C-alpha cells in the first residue's frame, strides 16, 4: 500500500458536509488488512462522536471524511503512515498496520448551527 489514502463512496449522502472543525457523529467498523475487525461502534450500541480535527482523529479519518455528506457511507483504506504508524494500539492493532474503515456519517454540527 502506498502512503496515500484510498476513498470509496458506498452511499453518497445528501445532508450537511463534514468540514474541518465540525462535530461529527458516525457509526464505523475498522479492520486490519487480514480481515480481522479491531473495532466497531455498532458493537457498543451507540455512535462515535468527535471533532473532525487532525489532533482528535487519525490523519486517515481527518483527510478521508472531509467533504462527506450526512447519510453517506464511505470506505477508507488508510496506510499505516496516516493511522498509528510505528505505534502498536492495544492488543488489536500491531505497529505499522494499514487499516480499513467503513464509516457512516450520521450528523454534522458546525459553529454556525
XYZ file of N, CA and C in Angstrom, residues 7-77:
213
model
N -10.243 6.288 -1.047
C -11.601 6.582 -0.598
C -12.590 6.026 -1.616
N -13.599 5.309 -1.113
C -14.685 4.835 -1.979
C -16.010 5.193 -1.320
N -16.842 5.960 -2.031
C -18.176 6.254 -1.524
C -19.088 5.081 -1.837
N -19.586 4.414 -0.792
C -20.507 3.294 -0.954
C -21.924 3.824 -1.127
N -22.244 4.864 -0.375
C -23.516 5.586 -0.485
C -23.167 7.066 -0.436
N -23.641 7.826 -1.395
C -23.403 9.267 -1.386
C -24.505 9.928 -0.576
N -24.107 10.649 0.453
C -25.082 11.322 1.297
C -25.654 12.559 0.611
N -26.690 13.118 1.229
C -27.335 14.301 0.683
C -27.448 15.418 1.725
N -26.917 15.174 2.928
C -27.041 16.142 4.011
C -25.843 17.071 4.118
N -25.681 17.614 5.315
C -24.585 18.550 5.579
C -23.232 17.919 5.289
N -22.290 18.754 4.918
C -20.945 18.302 4.555
C -20.030 18.353 5.778
N -19.247 17.292 5.971
C -18.252 17.254 7.047
C -17.084 18.172 6.665
N -16.779 19.109 7.551
C -15.685 20.048 7.328
C -14.776 20.050 8.557
N -13.563 20.499 8.350
C -12.590 20.616 9.436
C -13.207 21.431 10.575
N -13.100 20.910 11.798
C -13.608 21.599 12.977
C -15.045 21.286 13.333
N -15.757 20.550 12.473
C -17.154 20.194 12.758
C -17.216 19.056 13.772
N -18.297 19.020 14.524
C -18.584 17.899 15.415
C -19.329 16.870 14.573
N -18.728 15.698 14.411
C -19.342 14.671 13.574
C -19.781 13.481 14.424
N -20.865 12.847 13.984
C -21.367 11.640 14.621
C -21.364 10.548 13.556
N -20.720 9.426 13.871
C -20.564 8.342 12.905
C -20.845 6.985 13.541
N -21.123 6.038 12.690
C -21.009 4.628 13.043
C -19.906 4.096 12.149
N -19.103 3.189 12.662
C -17.984 2.687 11.862
C -17.596 1.277 12.259
N -16.861 0.658 11.337
C -16.176 -0.610 11.582
C -14.754 -0.436 11.094
N -13.802 -1.053 11.794
C -12.409 -0.992 11.378
C -11.803 -2.377 11.316
N -11.039 -2.628 10.224
C -10.405 -3.931 10.029
C -8.923 -3.764 9.743
N -8.186 -4.814 10.060
C -6.819 -4.942 9.578
C -6.886 -5.515 8.166
N -5.780 -5.470 7.451
C -5.763 -5.988 6.078
C -6.081 -7.474 5.989
N -5.822 -8.215 7.068
C -6.112 -9.662 7.040
C -7.581 -9.970 7.328
N -8.393 -8.911 7.489
C -9.824 -9.099 7.684
C -10.283 -9.124 9.129
N -9.348 -9.084 10.075
C -9.744 -9.080 11.489
C -10.299 -7.713 11.874
N -11.521 -7.713 12.416
C -12.130 -6.472 12.887
C -11.489 -6.092 14.218
N -11.023 -4.843 14.339
C -10.420 -4.421 15.602
C -11.324 -3.490 16.398
N -12.326 -2.914 15.760
C -13.229 -2.016 16.482
C -14.475 -1.772 15.648
N -15.592 -1.512 16.335
C -16.834 -1.154 15.660
C -17.749 -0.453 16.650
N -18.202 0.727 16.290
C -19.124 1.459 17.164
C -20.458 0.722 17.283
N -20.818 -0.038 16.262
C -22.087 -0.772 16.280
C -22.153 -1.721 17.478
N -21.024 -2.341 17.842
C -20.999 -3.291 18.960
C -21.259 -2.611 20.296
N -20.929 -1.329 20.381
C -21.160 -0.583 21.627
C -22.585 -0.066 21.715
N -23.310 -0.127 20.610
C -24.706 0.286 20.619
C -24.916 1.787 20.602
N -23.845 2.549 20.386
C -24.023 3.996 20.258
C -22.983 4.536 19.287
N -23.359 5.584 18.566
C -22.434 6.159 17.586
C -21.226 6.804 18.251
N -20.205 7.025 17.440
C -18.968 7.685 17.862
C -19.058 9.150 17.454
N -18.770 10.029 18.408
C -18.828 11.464 18.139
C -17.468 12.079 18.430
N -17.001 12.956 17.527
C -15.713 13.608 17.699
C -15.668 14.874 16.860
N -14.691 15.692 17.137
C -14.430 16.859 16.297
C -13.523 16.401 15.151
N -13.853 16.825 13.940
C -13.045 16.477 12.772
C -11.831 17.396 12.745
N -10.776 16.922 13.411
C -9.561 17.710 13.606
C -8.354 16.788 13.525
N -7.253 17.313 13.037
C -6.041 16.497 12.912
C -5.474 16.100 14.263
N -5.953 16.714 15.346
C -5.478 16.338 16.678
C -6.447 15.400 17.403
N -7.638 15.179 16.848
C -8.650 14.352 17.515
C -8.821 12.969 16.890
N -8.509 12.834 15.614
C -8.664 11.556 14.919
C -7.390 11.270 14.128
N -7.240 10.016 13.698
C -6.074 9.696 12.871
C -6.141 10.507 11.577
N -4.992 10.738 10.979
C -4.924 11.539 9.748
C -5.799 10.947 8.644
N -5.892 9.627 8.577
C -6.728 8.988 7.564
C -8.187 9.386 7.672
N -8.691 9.498 8.897
C -10.070 9.959 9.092
C -10.166 11.452 8.782
N -9.206 12.226 9.281
C -9.223 13.677 9.072
C -9.285 13.994 7.577
N -8.446 13.333 6.798
C -8.417 13.571 5.355
C -9.592 12.899 4.636
N -9.939 11.710 5.072
C -10.915 10.901 4.356
C -12.364 11.254 4.584
N -12.666 11.979 5.658
C -14.065 12.307 5.942
C -14.456 13.711 5.505
N -13.474 14.590 5.278
C -13.814 15.928 4.817
C -14.511 15.839 3.463
N -15.607 16.549 3.333
C -16.365 16.540 2.087
C -17.461 15.489 2.042
N -17.444 14.557 2.990
C -18.502 13.541 3.056
C -19.789 14.203 3.532
N -20.942 13.701 3.047
C -22.224 14.276 3.437
C -23.004 13.330 4.344
N -23.798 13.919 5.250
C -24.649 13.140 6.144
C -25.530 12.213 5.309
N -25.658 10.987 5.788
C -26.416 9.968 5.070
C -25.527 9.104 4.201
N -24.270 9.501 4.074
C -23.334 8.755 3.248
C -22.639 7.648 4.008
N -22.099 6.703 3.245
C -21.275 5.630 3.802
C -20.029 5.564 2.937
N -18.879 5.562 3.586
C -17.611 5.647 2.874
C -16.664 4.581 3.394
N -15.888 4.021 2.468
C -14.854 3.061 2.834
C -13.508 3.741 2.649
N -12.657 3.634 3.666
C -11.325 4.231 3.640
C -10.275 3.145 3.781
N -9.268 3.192 2.924
C -8.082 2.348 3.065
C -6.982 3.291 3.530
